[in-house]
PDB file of C-alpha atoms in Angstrom:
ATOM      1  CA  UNK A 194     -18.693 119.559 101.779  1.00 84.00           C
ATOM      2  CA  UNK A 195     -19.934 121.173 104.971  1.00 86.00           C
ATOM      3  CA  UNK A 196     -17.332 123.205 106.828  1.00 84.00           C
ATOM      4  CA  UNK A 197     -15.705 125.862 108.770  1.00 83.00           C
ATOM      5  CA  UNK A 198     -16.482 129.289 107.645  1.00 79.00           C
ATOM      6  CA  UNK A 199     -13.226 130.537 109.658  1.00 75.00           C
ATOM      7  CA  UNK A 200     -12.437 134.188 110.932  1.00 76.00           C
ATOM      8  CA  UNK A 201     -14.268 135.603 108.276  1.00 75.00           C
ATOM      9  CA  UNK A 202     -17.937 134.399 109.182  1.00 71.00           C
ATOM     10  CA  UNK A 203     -21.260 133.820 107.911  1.00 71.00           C
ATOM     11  CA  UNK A 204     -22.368 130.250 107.326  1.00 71.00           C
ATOM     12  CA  UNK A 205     -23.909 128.637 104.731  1.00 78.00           C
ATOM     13  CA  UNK A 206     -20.111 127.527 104.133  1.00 84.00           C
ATOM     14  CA  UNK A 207     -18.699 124.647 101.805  1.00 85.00           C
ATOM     15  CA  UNK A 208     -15.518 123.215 100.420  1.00 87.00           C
ATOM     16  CA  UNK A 209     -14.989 121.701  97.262  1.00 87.00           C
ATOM     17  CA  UNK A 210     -12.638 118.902  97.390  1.00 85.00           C
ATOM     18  CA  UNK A 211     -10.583 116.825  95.185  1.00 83.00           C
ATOM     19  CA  UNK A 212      -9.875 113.674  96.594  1.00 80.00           C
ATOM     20  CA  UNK A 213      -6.073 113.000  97.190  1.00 80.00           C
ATOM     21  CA  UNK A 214      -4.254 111.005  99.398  1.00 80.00           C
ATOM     22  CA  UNK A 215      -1.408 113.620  99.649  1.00 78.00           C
ATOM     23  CA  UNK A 216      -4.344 116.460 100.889  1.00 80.00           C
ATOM     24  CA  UNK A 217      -4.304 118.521 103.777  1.00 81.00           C
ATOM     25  CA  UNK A 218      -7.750 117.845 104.749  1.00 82.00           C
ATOM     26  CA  UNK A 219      -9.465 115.010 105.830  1.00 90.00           C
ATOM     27  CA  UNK A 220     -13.109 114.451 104.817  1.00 91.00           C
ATOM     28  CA  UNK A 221     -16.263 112.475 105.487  1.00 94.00           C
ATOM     29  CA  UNK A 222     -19.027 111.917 102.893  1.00 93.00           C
ATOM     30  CA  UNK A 223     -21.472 109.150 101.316  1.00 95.00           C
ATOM     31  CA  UNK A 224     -19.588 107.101  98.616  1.00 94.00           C
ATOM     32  CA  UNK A 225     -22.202 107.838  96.586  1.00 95.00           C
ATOM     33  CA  UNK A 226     -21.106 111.232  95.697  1.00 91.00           C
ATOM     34  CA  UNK A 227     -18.309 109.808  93.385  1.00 88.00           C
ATOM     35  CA  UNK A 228     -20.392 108.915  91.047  1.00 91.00           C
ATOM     36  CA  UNK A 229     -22.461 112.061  90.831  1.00 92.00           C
ATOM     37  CA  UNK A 230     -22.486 113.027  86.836  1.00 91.00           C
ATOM     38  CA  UNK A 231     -20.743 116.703  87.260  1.00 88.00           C
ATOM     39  CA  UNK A 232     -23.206 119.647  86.470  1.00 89.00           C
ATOM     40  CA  UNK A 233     -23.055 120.953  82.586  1.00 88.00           C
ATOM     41  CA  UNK A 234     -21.233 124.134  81.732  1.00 86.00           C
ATOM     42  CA  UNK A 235     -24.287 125.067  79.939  1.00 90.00           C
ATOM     43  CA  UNK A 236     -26.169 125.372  83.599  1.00 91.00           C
ATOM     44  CA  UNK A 237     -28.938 128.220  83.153  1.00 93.00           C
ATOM     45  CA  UNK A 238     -28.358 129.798  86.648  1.00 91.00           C
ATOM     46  CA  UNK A 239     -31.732 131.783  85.471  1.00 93.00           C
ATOM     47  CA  UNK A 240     -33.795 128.736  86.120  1.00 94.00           C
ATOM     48  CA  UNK A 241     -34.141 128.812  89.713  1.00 94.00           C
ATOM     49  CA  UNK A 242     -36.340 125.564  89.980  1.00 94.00           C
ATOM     50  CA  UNK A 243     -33.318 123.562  88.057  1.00 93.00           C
ATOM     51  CA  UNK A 244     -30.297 125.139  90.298  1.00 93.00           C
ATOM     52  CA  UNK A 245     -32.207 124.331  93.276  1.00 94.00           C
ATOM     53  CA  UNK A 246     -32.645 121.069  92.216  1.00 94.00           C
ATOM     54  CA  UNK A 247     -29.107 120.885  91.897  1.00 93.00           C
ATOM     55  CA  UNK A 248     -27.874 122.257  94.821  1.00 89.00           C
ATOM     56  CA  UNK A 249     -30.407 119.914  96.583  1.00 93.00           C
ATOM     57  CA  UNK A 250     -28.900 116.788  94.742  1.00 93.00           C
ATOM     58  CA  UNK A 251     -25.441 117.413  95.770  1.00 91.00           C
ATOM     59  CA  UNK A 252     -26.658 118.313  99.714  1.00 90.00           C
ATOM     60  CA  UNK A 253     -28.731 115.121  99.877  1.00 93.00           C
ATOM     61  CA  UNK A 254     -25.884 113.213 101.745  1.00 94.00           C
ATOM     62  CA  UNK A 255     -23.407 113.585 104.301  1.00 95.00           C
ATOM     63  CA  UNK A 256     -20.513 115.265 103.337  1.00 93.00           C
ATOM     64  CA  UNK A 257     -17.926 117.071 105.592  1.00 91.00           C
ATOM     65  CA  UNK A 258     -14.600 117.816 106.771  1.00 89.00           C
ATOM     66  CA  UNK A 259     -13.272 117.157 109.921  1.00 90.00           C
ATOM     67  CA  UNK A 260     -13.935 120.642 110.995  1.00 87.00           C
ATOM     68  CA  UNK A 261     -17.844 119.918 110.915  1.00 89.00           C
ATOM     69  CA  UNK A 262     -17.492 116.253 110.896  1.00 93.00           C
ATOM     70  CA  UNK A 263     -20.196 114.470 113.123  1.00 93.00           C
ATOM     71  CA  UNK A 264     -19.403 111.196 114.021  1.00 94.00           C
ATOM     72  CA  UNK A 265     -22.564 110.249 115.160  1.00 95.00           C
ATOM     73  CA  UNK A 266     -24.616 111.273 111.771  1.00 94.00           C
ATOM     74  CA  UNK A 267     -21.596 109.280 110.117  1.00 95.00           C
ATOM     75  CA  UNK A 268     -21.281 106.127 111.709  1.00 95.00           C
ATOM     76  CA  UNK A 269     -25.427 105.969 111.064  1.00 95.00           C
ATOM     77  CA  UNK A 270     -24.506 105.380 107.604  1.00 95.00           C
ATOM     78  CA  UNK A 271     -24.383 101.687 106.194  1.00 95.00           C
ATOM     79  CA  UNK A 272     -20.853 100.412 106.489  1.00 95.00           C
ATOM     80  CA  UNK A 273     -20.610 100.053 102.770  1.00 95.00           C
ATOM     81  CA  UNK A 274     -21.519 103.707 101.617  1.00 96.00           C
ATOM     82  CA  UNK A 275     -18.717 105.314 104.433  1.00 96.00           C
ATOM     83  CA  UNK A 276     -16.058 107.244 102.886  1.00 93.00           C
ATOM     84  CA  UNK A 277     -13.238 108.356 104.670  1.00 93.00           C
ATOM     85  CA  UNK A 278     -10.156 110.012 102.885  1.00 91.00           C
ATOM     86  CA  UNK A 279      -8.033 112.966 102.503  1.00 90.00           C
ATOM     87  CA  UNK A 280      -8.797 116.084  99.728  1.00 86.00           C
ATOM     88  CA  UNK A 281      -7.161 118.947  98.458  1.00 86.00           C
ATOM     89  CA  UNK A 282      -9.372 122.726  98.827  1.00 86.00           C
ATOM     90  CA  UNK A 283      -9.845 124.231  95.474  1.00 88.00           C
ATOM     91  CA  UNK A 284     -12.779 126.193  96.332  1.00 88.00           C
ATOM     92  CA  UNK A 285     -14.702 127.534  99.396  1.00 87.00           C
ATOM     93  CA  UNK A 286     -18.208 129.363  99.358  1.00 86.00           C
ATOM     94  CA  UNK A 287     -19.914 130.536 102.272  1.00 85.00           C
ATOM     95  CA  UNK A 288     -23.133 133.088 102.321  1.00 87.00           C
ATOM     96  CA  UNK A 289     -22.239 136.446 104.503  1.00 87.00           C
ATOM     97  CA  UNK A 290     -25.790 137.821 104.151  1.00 88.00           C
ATOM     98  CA  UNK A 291     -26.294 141.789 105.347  1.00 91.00           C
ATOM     99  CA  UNK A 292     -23.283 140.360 108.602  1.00 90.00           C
ATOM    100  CA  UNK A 293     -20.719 143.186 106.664  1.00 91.00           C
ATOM    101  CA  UNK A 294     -23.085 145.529 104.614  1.00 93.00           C
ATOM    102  CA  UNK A 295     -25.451 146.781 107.780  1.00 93.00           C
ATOM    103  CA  UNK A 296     -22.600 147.649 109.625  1.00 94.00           C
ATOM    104  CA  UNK A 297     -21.150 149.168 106.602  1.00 93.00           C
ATOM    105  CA  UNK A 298     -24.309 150.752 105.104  1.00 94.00           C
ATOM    106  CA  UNK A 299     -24.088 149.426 102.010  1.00 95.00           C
ATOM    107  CA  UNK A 300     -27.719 149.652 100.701  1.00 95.00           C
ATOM    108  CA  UNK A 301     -29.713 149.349  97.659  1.00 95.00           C
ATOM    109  CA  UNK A 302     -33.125 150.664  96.855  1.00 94.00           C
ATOM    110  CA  UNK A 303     -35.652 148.343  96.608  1.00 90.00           C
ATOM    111  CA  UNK A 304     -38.890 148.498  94.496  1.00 91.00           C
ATOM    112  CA  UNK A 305     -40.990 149.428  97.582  1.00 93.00           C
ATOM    113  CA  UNK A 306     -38.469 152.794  97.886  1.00 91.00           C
ATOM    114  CA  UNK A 307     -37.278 152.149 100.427  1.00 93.00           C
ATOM    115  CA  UNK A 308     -33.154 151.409 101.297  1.00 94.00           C
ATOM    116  CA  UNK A 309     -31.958 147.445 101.701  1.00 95.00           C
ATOM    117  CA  UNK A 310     -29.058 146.068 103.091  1.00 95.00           C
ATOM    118  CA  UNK A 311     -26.757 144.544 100.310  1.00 95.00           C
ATOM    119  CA  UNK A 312     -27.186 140.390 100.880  1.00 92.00           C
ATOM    120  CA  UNK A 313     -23.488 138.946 100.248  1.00 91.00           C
ATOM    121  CA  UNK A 314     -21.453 135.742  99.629  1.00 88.00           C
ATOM    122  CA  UNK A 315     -18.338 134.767  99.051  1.00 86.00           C
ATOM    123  CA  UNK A 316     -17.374 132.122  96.435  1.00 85.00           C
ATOM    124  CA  UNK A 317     -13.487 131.891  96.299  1.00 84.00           C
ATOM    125  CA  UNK A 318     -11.637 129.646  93.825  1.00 85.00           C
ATOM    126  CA  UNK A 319      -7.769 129.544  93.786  1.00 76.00           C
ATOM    127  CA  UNK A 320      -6.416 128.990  90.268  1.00 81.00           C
ATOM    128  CA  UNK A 321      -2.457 127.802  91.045  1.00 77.00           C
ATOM    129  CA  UNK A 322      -4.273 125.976  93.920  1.00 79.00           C
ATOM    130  CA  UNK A 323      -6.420 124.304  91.523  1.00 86.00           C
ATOM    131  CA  UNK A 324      -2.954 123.609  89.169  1.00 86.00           C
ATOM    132  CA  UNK A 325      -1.740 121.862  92.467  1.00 83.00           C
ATOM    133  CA  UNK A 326      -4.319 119.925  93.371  1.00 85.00           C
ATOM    134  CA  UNK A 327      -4.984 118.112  89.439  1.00 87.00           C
ATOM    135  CA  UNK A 328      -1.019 117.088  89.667  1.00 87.00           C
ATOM    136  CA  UNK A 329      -1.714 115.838  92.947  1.00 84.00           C
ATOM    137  CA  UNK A 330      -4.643 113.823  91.816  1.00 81.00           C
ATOM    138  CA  UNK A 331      -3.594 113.274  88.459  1.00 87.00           C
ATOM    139  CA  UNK A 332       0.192 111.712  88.167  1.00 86.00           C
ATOM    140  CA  UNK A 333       2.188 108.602  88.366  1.00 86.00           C
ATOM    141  CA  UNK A 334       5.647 107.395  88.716  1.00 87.00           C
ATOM    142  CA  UNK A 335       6.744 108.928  85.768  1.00 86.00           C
ATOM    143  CA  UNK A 336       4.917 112.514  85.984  1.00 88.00           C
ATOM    144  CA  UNK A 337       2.061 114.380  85.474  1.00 90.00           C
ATOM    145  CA  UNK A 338      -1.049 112.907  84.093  1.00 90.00           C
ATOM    146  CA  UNK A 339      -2.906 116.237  82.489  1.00 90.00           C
ATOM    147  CA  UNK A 340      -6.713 115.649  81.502  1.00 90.00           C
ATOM    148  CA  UNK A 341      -7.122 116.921  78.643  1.00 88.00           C
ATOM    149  CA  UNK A 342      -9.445 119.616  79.139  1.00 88.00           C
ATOM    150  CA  UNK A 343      -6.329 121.490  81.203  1.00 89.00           C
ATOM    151  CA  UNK A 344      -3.392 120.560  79.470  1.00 90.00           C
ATOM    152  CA  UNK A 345      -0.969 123.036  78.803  1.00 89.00           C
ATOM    153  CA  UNK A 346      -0.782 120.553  75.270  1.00 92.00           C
ATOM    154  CA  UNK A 347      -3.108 117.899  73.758  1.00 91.00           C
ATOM    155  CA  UNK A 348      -0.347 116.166  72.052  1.00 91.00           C
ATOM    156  CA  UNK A 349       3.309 116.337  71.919  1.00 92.00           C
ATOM    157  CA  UNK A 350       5.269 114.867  68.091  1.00 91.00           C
ATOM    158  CA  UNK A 351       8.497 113.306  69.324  1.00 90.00           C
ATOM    159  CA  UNK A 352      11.176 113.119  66.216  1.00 88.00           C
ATOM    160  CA  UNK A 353      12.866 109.964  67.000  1.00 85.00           C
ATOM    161  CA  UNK A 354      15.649 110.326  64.326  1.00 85.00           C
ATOM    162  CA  UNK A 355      16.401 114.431  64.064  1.00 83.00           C
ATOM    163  CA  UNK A 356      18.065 115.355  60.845  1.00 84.00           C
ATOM    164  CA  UNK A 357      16.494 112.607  58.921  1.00 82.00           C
ATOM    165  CA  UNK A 358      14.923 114.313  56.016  1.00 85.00           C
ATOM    166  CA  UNK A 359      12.174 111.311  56.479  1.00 85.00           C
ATOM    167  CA  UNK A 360      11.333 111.955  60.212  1.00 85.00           C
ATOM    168  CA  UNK A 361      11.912 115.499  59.808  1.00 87.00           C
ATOM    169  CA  UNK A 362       9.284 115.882  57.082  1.00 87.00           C
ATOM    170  CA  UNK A 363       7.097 113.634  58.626  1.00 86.00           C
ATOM    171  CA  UNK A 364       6.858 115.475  62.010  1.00 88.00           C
ATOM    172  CA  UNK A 365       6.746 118.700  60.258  1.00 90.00           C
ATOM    173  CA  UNK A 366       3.752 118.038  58.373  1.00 90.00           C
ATOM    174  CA  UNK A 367       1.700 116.414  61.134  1.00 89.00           C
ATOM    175  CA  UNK A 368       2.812 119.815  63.479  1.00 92.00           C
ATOM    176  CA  UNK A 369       1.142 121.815  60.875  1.00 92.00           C
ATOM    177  CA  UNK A 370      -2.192 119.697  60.299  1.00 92.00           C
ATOM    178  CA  UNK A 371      -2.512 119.533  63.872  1.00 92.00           C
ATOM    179  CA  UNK A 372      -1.968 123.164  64.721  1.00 91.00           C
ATOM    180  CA  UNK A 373      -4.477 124.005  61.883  1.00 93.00           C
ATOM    181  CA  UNK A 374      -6.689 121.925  63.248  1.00 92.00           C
ATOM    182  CA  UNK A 375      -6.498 124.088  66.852  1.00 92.00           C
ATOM    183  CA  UNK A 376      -4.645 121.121  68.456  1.00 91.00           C
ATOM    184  CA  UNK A 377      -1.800 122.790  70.982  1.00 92.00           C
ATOM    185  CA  UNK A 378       1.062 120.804  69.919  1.00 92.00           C
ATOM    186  CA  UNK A 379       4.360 120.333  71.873  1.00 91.00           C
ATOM    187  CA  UNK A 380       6.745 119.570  69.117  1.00 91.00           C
ATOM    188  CA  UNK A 381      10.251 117.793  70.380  1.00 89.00           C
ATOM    189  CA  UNK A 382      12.647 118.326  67.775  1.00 86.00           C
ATOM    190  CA  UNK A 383      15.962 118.099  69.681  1.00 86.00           C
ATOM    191  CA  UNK A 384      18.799 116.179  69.423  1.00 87.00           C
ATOM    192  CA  UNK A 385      18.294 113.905  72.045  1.00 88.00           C
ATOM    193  CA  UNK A 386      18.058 109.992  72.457  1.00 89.00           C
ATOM    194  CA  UNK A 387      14.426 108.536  72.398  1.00 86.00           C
ATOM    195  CA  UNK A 388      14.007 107.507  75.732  1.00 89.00           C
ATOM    196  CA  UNK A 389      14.729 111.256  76.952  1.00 92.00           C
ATOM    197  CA  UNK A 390      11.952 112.423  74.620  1.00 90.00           C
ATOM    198  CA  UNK A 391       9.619 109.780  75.730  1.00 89.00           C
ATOM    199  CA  UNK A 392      10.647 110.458  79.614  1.00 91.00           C
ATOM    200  CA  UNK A 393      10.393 114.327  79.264  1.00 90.00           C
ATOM    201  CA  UNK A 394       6.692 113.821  77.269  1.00 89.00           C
ATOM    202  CA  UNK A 395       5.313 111.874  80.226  1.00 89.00           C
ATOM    203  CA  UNK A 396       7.302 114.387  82.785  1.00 90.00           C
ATOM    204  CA  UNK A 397       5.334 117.151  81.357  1.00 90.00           C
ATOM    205  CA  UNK A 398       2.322 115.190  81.479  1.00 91.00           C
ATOM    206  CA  UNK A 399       1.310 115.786  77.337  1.00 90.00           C
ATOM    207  CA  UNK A 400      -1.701 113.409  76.828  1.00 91.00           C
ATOM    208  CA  UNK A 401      -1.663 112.454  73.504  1.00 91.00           C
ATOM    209  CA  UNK A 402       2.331 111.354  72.416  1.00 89.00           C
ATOM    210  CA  UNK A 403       3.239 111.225  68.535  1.00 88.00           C
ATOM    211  CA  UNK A 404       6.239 109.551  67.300  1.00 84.00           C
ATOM    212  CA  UNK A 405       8.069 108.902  63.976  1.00 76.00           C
ATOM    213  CA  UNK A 406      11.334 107.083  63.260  1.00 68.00           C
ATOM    214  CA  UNK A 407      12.647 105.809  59.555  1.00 63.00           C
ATOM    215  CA  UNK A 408      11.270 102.554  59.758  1.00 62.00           C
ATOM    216  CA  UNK A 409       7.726 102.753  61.699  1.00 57.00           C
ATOM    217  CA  UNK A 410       5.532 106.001  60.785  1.00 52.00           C
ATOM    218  CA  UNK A 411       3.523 107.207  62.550  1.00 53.00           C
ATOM    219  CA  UNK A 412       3.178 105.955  65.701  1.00 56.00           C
ATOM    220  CA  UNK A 413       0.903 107.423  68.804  1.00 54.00           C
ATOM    221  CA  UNK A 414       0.185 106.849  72.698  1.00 55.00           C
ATOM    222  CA  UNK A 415      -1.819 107.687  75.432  1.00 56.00           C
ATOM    223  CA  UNK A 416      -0.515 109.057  78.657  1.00 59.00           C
ATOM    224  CA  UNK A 417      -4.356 108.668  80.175  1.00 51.00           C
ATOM    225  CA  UNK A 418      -6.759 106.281  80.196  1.00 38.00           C
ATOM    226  CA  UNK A 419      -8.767 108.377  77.607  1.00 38.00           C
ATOM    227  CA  UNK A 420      -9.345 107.240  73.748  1.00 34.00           C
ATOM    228  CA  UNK A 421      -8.642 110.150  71.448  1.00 34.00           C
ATOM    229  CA  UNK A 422     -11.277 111.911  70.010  1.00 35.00           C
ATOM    230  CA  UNK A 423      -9.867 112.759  66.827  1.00 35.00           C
ATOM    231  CA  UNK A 424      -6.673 111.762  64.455  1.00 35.00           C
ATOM    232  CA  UNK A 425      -5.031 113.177  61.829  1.00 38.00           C
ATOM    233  CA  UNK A 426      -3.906 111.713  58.644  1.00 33.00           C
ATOM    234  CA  UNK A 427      -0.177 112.375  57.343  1.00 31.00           C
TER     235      UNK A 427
END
């Protein structure tokens, strides 16, 4: 989104925002911009025709915080595609261009000989920011709701009945097909009641939970709306 640069200067500047109702900024933008399909991570940034092309997808609409907002350019927009709403910062990116390296004489030589003023940008990210911000838009009543592809664990086994050779043999072997597997397994073996186990799971915000007791193995559940992508066989 469009907005401030700040003390720091240049222009050029944008914010990226995760939407939140608990954010610290409020922001303006088409609604069609929530269901933009997210860039690949397999983006050649050596095909200048195709990053253009993004960057001129994702500047095609309004979008701005309240720093930059303009109310006039907003309310222009059809009532249906207005988006109003609070976000959360996780990145800002602004272009400084030669503002700091004239003064500074920071050069390079150029193919015609001669000396060049360094051009230069800025693109900050904040990773315990970013850790922030996915709780924030990521939780319910009962804790944090990790996406998978951040999760401190995919899955977590929950032994319902510790000390029963059953349970315990059970859990043991799934922990090690899972971990072989490269699955980053949280495995609960203490001696607690099940509803702790199943309260600290969601707490933590595990996505996948596991769970065995005498009588009913295995069990699993989701704490996302995701299906999984793979299981494992005891």
């Amino acid at each position: 989104m469009v907005a401030d640069t700040g003390p720091i200067g240049g222009n050029l500047s944008h914010e990226f925002i995760i939407h939140a109702s608990t954010g610290e900024s409020e922001v303006f933008c088409h609604r069609d911009y929530l269901d933009f399909a997210i860039p690949d991570a397999d983006v050649n940034f050596d095909d200048v025709a195709a990053i253009q092309g993004i960057v001129d997808k994702w500047t095609s609409l309004y979008a701005a915080t309240s720093d930059k907002h303009e109310a006039a350019a907003f309310d222009a927009l059809p009532a249906e595609t207005k988006l109003s709403a609070r976000g959360i910062e996780v990145g800002h990116i602004f272009h400084f261009g030669t503002k700091y390296s004239a003064p500074m004489r920071a050069v390079v030589a150029g193919p015609d000989g001669g000396e060049h003023a360094v051009h230069m940008g800025s693109y900050g990210i904040g990773p315990t920011r970013l850790v922030a911000a996915i709780i924030e838009a990521f939780h319910d009543d009962a804790g944090i709701k990790w996406p998978e592809a951040v999760a401190p664990f995919k899955a977590a086994i929950l032994n319902l009945k510790q000390g029963d050779s059953a349970t315990d043999a059970a859990s043991e072997n799934l922990y090690r097909q899972l971990t072989a597997r490269g699955v980053e397994v949280l495995y609960n073996d203490l001696e607690e009641r099940p509803g702790a186990k199943f309260a600290a799971a969601d707490l933590i915000g595990v996505p996948w939970h596991l769970w065995s007791d005498p009588e009913d193995w295995p069990r699993a559940g989701s704490n996302s709306n995701a299906a999984p992508t793979a299981a494992a066989s005891s």
